[in-house]
XYZ file of C-alpha atoms in Angstrom:
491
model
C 159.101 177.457 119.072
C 160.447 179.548 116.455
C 160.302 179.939 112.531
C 163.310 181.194 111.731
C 163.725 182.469 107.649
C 166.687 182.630 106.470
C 168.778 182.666 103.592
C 172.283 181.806 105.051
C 172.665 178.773 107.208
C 176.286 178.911 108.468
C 175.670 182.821 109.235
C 172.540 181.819 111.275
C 174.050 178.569 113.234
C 176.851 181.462 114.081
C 174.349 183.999 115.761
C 172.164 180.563 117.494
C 174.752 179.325 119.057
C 176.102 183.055 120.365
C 173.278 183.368 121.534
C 172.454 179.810 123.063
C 176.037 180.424 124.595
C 174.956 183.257 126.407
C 172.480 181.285 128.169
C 174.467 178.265 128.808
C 172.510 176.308 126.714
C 173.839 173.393 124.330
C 172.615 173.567 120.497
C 171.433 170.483 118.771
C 170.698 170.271 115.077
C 168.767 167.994 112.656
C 168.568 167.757 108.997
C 167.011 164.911 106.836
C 170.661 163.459 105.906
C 172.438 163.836 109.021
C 169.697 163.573 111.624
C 169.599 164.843 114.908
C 173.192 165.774 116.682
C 174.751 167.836 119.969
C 177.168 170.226 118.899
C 180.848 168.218 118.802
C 178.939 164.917 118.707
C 178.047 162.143 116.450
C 174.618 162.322 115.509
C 172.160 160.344 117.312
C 171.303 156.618 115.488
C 168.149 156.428 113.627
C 166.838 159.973 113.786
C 167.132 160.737 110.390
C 163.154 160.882 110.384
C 161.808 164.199 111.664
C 159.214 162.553 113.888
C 161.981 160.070 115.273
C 164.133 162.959 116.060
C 161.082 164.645 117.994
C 160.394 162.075 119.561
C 164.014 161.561 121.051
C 164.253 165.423 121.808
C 160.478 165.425 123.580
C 162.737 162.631 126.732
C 164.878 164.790 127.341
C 164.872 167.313 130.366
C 167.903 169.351 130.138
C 167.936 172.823 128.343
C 168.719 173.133 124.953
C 168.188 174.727 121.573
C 167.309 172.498 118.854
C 167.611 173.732 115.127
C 165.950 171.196 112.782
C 166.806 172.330 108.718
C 164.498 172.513 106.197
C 161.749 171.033 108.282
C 158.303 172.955 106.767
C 157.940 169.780 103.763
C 157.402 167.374 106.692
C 154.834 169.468 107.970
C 152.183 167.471 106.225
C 152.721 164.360 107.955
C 150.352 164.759 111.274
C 152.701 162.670 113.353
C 155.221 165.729 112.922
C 152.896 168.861 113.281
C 151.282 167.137 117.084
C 155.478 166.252 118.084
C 155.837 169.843 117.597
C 152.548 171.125 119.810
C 153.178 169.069 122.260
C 156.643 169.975 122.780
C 155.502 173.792 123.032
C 152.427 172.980 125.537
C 154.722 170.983 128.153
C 156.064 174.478 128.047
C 159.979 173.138 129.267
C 162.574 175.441 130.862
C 165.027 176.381 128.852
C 163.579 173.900 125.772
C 163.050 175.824 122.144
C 162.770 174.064 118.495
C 163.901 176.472 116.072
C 162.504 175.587 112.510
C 164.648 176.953 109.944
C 164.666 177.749 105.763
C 165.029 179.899 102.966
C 160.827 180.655 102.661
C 160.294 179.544 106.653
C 156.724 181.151 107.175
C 154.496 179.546 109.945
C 151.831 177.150 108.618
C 148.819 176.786 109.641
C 148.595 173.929 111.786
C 151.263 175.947 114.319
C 149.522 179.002 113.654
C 149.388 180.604 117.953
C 152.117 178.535 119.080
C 154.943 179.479 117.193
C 156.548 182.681 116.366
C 157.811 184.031 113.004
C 161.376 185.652 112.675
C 163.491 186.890 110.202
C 167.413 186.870 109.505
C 168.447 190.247 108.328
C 171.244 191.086 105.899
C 174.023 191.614 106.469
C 175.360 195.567 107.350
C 178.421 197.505 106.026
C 179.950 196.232 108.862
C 179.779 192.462 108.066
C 179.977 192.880 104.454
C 183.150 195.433 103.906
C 185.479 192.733 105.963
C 184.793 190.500 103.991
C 185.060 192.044 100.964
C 188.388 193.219 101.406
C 189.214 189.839 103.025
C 187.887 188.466 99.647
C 189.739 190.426 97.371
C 193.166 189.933 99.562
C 192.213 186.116 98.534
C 192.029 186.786 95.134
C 195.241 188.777 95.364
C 196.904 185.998 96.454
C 195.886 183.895 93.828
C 197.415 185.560 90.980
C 194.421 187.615 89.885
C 194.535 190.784 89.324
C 192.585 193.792 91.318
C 192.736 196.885 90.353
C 190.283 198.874 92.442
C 190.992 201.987 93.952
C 189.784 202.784 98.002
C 186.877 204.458 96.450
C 185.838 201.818 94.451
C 186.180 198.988 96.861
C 184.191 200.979 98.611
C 181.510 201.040 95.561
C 182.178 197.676 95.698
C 181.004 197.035 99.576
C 177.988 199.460 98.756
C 176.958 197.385 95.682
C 177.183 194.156 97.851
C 174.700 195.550 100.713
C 171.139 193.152 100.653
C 173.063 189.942 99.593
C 174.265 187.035 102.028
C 177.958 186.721 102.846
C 178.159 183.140 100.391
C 175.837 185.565 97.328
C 178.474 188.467 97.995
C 181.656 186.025 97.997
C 180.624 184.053 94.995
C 179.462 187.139 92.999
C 183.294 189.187 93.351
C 185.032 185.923 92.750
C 183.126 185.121 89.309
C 183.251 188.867 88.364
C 187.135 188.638 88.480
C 187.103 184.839 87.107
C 185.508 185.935 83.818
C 188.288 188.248 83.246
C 191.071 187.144 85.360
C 191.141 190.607 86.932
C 188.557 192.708 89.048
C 188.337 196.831 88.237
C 185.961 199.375 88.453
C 183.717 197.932 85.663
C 182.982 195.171 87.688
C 181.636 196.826 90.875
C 178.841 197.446 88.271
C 178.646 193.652 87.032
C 178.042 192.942 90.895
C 175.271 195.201 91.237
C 173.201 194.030 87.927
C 174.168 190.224 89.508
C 172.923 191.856 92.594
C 169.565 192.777 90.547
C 168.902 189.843 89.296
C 169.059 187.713 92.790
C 166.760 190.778 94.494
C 164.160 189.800 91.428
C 163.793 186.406 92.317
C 160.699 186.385 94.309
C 159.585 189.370 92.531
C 158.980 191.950 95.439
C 161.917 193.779 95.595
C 163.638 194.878 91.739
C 167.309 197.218 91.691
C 165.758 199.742 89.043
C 168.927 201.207 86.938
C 168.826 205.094 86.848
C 170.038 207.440 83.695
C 168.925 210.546 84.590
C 170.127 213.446 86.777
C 166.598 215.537 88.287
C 168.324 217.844 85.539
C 166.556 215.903 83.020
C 162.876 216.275 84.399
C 161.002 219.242 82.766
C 159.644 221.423 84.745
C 158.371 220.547 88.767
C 160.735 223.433 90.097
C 159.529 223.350 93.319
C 160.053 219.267 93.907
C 163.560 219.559 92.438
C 163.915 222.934 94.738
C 163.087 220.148 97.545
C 165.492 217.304 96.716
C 168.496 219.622 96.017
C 168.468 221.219 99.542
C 168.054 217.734 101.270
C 170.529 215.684 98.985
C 172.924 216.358 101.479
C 171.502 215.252 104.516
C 172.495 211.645 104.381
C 176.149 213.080 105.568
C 177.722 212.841 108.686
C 177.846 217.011 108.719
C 173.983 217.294 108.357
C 173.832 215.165 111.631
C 176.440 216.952 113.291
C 174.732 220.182 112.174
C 171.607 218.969 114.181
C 169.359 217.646 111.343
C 168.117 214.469 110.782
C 168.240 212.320 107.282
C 165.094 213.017 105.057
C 162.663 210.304 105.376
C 160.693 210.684 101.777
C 158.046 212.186 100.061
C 154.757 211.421 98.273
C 153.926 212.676 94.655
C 150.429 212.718 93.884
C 149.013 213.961 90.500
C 148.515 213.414 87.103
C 149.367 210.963 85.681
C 152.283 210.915 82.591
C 153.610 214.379 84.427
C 156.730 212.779 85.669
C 156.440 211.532 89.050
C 157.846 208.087 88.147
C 160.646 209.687 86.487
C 161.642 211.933 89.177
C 162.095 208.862 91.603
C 164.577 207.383 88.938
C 166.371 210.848 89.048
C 166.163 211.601 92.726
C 168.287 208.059 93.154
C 170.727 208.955 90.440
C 171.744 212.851 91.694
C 171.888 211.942 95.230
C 174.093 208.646 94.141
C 172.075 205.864 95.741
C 170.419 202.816 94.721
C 166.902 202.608 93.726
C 165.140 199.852 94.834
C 160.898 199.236 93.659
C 158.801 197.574 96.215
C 156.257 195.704 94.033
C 153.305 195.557 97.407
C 151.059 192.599 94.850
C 154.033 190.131 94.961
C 154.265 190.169 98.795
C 151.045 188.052 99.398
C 151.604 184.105 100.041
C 149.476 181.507 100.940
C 150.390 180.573 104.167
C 149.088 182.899 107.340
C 151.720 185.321 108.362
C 153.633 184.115 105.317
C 152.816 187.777 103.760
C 153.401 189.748 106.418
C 157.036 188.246 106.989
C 157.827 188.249 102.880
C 157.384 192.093 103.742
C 159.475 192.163 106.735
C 162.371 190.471 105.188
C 161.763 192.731 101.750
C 162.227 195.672 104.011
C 165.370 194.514 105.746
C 167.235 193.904 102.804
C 166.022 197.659 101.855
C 167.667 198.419 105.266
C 170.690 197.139 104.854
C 171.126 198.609 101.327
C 170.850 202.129 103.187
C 171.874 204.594 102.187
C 168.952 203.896 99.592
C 166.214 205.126 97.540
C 163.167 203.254 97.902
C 160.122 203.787 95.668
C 157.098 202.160 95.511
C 154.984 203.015 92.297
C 150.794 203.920 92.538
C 150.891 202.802 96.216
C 147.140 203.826 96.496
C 147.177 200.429 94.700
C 149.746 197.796 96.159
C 148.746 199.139 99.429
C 144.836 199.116 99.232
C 142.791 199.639 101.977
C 139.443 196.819 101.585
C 137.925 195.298 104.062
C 136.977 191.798 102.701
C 137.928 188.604 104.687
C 138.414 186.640 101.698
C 142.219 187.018 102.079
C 142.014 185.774 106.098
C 142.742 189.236 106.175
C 146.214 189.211 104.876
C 145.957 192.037 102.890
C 144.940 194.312 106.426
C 148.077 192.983 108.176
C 150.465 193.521 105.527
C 149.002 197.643 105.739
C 149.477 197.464 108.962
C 153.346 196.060 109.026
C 154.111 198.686 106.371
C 152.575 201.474 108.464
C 154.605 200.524 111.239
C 157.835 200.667 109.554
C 156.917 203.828 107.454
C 156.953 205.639 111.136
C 159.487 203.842 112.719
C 161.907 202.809 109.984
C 165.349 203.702 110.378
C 167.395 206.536 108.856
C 169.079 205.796 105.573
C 165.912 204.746 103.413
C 163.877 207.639 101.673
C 160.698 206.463 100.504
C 159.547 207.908 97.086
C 155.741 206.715 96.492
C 153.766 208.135 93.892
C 149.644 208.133 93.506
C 147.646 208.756 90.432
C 144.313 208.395 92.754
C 144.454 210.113 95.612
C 141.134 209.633 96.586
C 141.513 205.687 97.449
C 145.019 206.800 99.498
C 144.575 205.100 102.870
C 144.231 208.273 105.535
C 147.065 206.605 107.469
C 149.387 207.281 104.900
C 149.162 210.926 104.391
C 149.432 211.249 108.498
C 152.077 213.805 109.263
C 155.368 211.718 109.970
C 154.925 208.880 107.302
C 156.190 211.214 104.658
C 158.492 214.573 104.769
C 156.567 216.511 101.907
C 153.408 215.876 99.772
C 153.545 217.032 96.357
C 151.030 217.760 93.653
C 151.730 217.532 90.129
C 149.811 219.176 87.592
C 149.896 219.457 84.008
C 153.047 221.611 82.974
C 152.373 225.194 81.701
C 153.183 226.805 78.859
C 157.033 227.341 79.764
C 157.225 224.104 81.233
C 155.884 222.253 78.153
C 159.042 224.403 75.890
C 161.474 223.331 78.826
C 160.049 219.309 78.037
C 159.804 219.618 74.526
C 163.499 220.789 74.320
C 164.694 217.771 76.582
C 163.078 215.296 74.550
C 164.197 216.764 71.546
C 167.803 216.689 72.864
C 167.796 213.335 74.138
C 166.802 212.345 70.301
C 170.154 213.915 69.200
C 167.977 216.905 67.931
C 168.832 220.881 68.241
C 165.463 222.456 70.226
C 166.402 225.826 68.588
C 165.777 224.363 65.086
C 162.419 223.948 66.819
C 159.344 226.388 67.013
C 159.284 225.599 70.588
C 156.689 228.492 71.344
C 154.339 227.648 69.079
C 154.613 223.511 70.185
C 154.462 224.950 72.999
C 150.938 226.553 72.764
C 149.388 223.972 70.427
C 150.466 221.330 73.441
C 147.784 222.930 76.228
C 146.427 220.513 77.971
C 149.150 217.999 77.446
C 150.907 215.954 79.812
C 154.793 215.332 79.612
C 154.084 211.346 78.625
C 152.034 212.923 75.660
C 154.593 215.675 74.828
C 157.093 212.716 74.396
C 154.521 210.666 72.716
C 154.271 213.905 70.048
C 158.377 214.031 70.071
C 158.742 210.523 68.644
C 155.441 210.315 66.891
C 157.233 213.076 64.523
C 160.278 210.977 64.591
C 158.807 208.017 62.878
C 156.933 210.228 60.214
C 159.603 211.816 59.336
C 161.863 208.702 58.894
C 159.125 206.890 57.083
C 159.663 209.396 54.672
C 163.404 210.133 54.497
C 163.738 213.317 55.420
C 164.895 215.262 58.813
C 161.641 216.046 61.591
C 160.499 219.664 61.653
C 157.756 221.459 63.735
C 155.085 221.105 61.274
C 155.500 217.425 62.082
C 155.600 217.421 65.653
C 152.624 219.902 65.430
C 150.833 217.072 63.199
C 151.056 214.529 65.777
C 149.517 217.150 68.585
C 146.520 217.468 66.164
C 145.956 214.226 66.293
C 146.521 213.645 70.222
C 143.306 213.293 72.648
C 144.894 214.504 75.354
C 144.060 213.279 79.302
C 143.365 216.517 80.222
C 140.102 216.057 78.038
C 139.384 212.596 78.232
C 139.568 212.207 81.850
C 139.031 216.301 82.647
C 136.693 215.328 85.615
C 139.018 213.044 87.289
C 141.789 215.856 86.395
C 139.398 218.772 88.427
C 139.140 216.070 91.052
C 143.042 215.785 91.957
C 143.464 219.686 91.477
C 140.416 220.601 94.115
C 142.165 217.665 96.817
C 145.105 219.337 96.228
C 143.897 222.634 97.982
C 145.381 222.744 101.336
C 146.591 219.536 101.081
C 149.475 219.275 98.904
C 152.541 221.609 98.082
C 152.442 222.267 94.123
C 155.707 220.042 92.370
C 155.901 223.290 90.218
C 155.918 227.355 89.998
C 152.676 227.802 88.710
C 149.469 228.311 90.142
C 146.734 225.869 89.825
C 144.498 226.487 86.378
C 141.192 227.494 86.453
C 138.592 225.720 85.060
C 139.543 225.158 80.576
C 143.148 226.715 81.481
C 146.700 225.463 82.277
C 149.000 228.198 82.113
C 148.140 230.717 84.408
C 151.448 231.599 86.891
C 150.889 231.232 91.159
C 153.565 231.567 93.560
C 156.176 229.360 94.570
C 156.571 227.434 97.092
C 159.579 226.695 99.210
């Protein structure tokens, strides 16, 4: 028996009976209006009723699939769930019941005699025909389209993680609202696309502003991306390398990490996708476990994509309590599998504010490329962040004492430099007038910064970073009561 999840029905009855073809065996299907019928056939009287329908399939002795729709809310009749047993114990040549839905997990009364599987999305070369064979429709109807090769392409990449009936439904009310489809709707499809990804709350499309141009500082991680933002192209491969397969930032926290996985996904042009690990868990067993699976297809299929999964020391959590039927143990385990064996086209971006609660297994050689340290910026960083911020506020830095912010900001992180950037903002509007450096300087005076509130847990990520980590910047790590002191690079 199999529990099949899926999310479109006519795209899954194609690939069952291709498959059930290849065998030479017939396909029946059941669903509470219909009941149960053989392929070309009237349906068979009175079988309307799931256990009626079992019971007619459990007489008969030729080979056959038989796909019963939407049958998990009949589960709790007991009549149903021993039907179902029993037909996997007599163990039948040839005989499988394949139990399909939209949230199909295995409950668990079948829990050992029935096996979980997932439909995956569909890939670039599903969705592009059907795209173009979509807009030729629309065409043809009157409407106009207006998209370049280029685009339409945009268009196919922007589709990638929905179902063929999602994908056709989204392009035709893009160009419905309008009565024409352009370039500005390849973007309307991907925030639809966003919103349907959100549903269930484990996968969200994150939009990305930023180039890595606009992170301050973290040479040495930028250094990184820009040589590999390349290898995703049929010339790297030809060349003899393979696509990068991520990286883990570690550090402290408000220093950027976060922000450089939004940039990474905007300069290299891809998607970013956030894997939210807390929303995966579900009630029934193996229910979490497949949530993930199918999570990480649809990441698959979206490929060439940026995936990024936010303080994974804490969605991915290594305890050892039962309470969970030990859910939370299998889940690791699924996700380390795929970290090593996933295919090209997905680079992982996790980040980690405490490194010391990082499972082992995931800073194994292999699960990640590169692990990066970020530290607090130094004193040429902090000007270089001060003068973005400032810009990005519509603000001239070199009206700025950026120096002297600068040196009055030791200790700070990049969150707090912000924090100081539009703290001066508002105090200066409150009072009319234009923002200067005295009051940008007046909100550092009155900032506590991490680096002194938390200064034990900050000496705890710098000493695990010995040996362990390649620095995110150009500086050396800060002795003990210092920040700024210069170390060499590192390539």
């Amino acid at each position: 028996m199999i529990v099949a999840r899926m999310d479109d029905e006519a795209r899954f009855m194609t690939f069952a009976r291709r498959a059930a073809n290849l065998c030479g065996y017939p396909v029946w299907t059941w669903s509470v209006t219909t009941g149960l019928a053989h392929d070309g056939n009237a349906s068979q009287v009175d079988t309307q009723e799931p256990k009626k329908a079992l019971g007619f399939i459990r007489q008969l002795q030729d080979p056959g699939v038989y796909v019963f729709h939407d049958l998990q809310p009949h589960l709790a009749d007991p009549v149903v769930v021993r039907h179902l047993k029993e037909f996997v114990l007599a163990e039948r040549a040839g005989q499988t019941i394949v139990m399909t839905g939209p949230a199909a997990a295995v409950p668990p009364e079948l829990d050992g005699v029935a096996l979980p599987w997932t439909l995956e999305p569909p890939a670039r070369d599903e969705v592009d025909p059907l795209v173009r064979a979509t807009l030729a429709d629309l065409t043809r109807r009157g409407l106009a389209v207006a998209l370049t090769e280029s685009e339409t392409e945009a268009m196919v990449t922007a589709c990638l993680g929905l179902t063929l009936p999602e994908i056709e439904r989204l392009i035709v009310r893009q160009a419905l609202d309008d009565q024409r489809l352009d370039a500005a709707d390849v973007e309307g499809v991907a925030r639809a696309k966003a919103e349907l990804l959100a549903d269930d709350g484990v996968l969200h499309l994150v939009a990305t502003t930023g180039d890595l141009d606009t992170v301050g500082g973290l040479e040495n991680l930028k250094r990184w991306l820009r040589v590999r933002s390349r290898g995703y192209e049929q010339a790297a491969m030809d060349f003899g390398l393979e696509p990068p397969r991520g990286v883990l930032i570690a550090g402290v926290p408000g220093c950027g990490k976060s922000l450089t996985a939004k940039c990474v996904a905007r300069s290299w042009g891809m998607p970013l996708v956030l894997l939210d690990p807390s929303a995966i868990f579900a009630m029934y067993v193996g229910e979490s476990e497949q949530r993930l699976r199918s999570a990480l297809a649809t990441v698959e299929a979206m490929s060439p994509v940026v995936l990024w999964i936010d303080e994974i020391e804490k969605g991915f959590a290594g305890g050892t309590s039962d309470a969970d039927a030990g859910a939370a143990r299998r889940v690791i385990g699924t996700f380390l599998r795929w970290l090593q064996e996933r295919p090209p086209g997905v680079f992982l971006v996790a980040t980690c504010n405490d490194v010391e609660t990082v499972l082992p297994e995931f800073l194994r050689r292999g699960r990640f490329d590169e692990i990066f340290f970020v530290d607090l910026p130094d004193i040429a960083e902090r000007e270089e962040i001060l003068a973005l911020h400032l810009r990005q506020r519509h603000r001239d830095p070199a009206v700025f004492d950026l120096a002297a912010l600068a040196t009055a900001s030791e200790g700070f992180t990049g969150a707090e430099l912000e924090g100081a950037v539009v703290g001066a903002l508002y105090r200066a509007f409150a009072e009319g007038r234009e923002v200067s450096t005295r009051d940008v300087l007046e909100e550092m005076r009155h900032t506590n910064p991490l680096s002194k509130t938390r200064a034990e847990a900050v000496s705890a990520l710098r000493a695990w970073s010995q040996g362990r980590a390649a620095p995110a910047s150009d500086v050396t790590p800060p002795a003990a009561g210092r920040s700024d002191e210069r170390r060499p690079g590192y390539a």
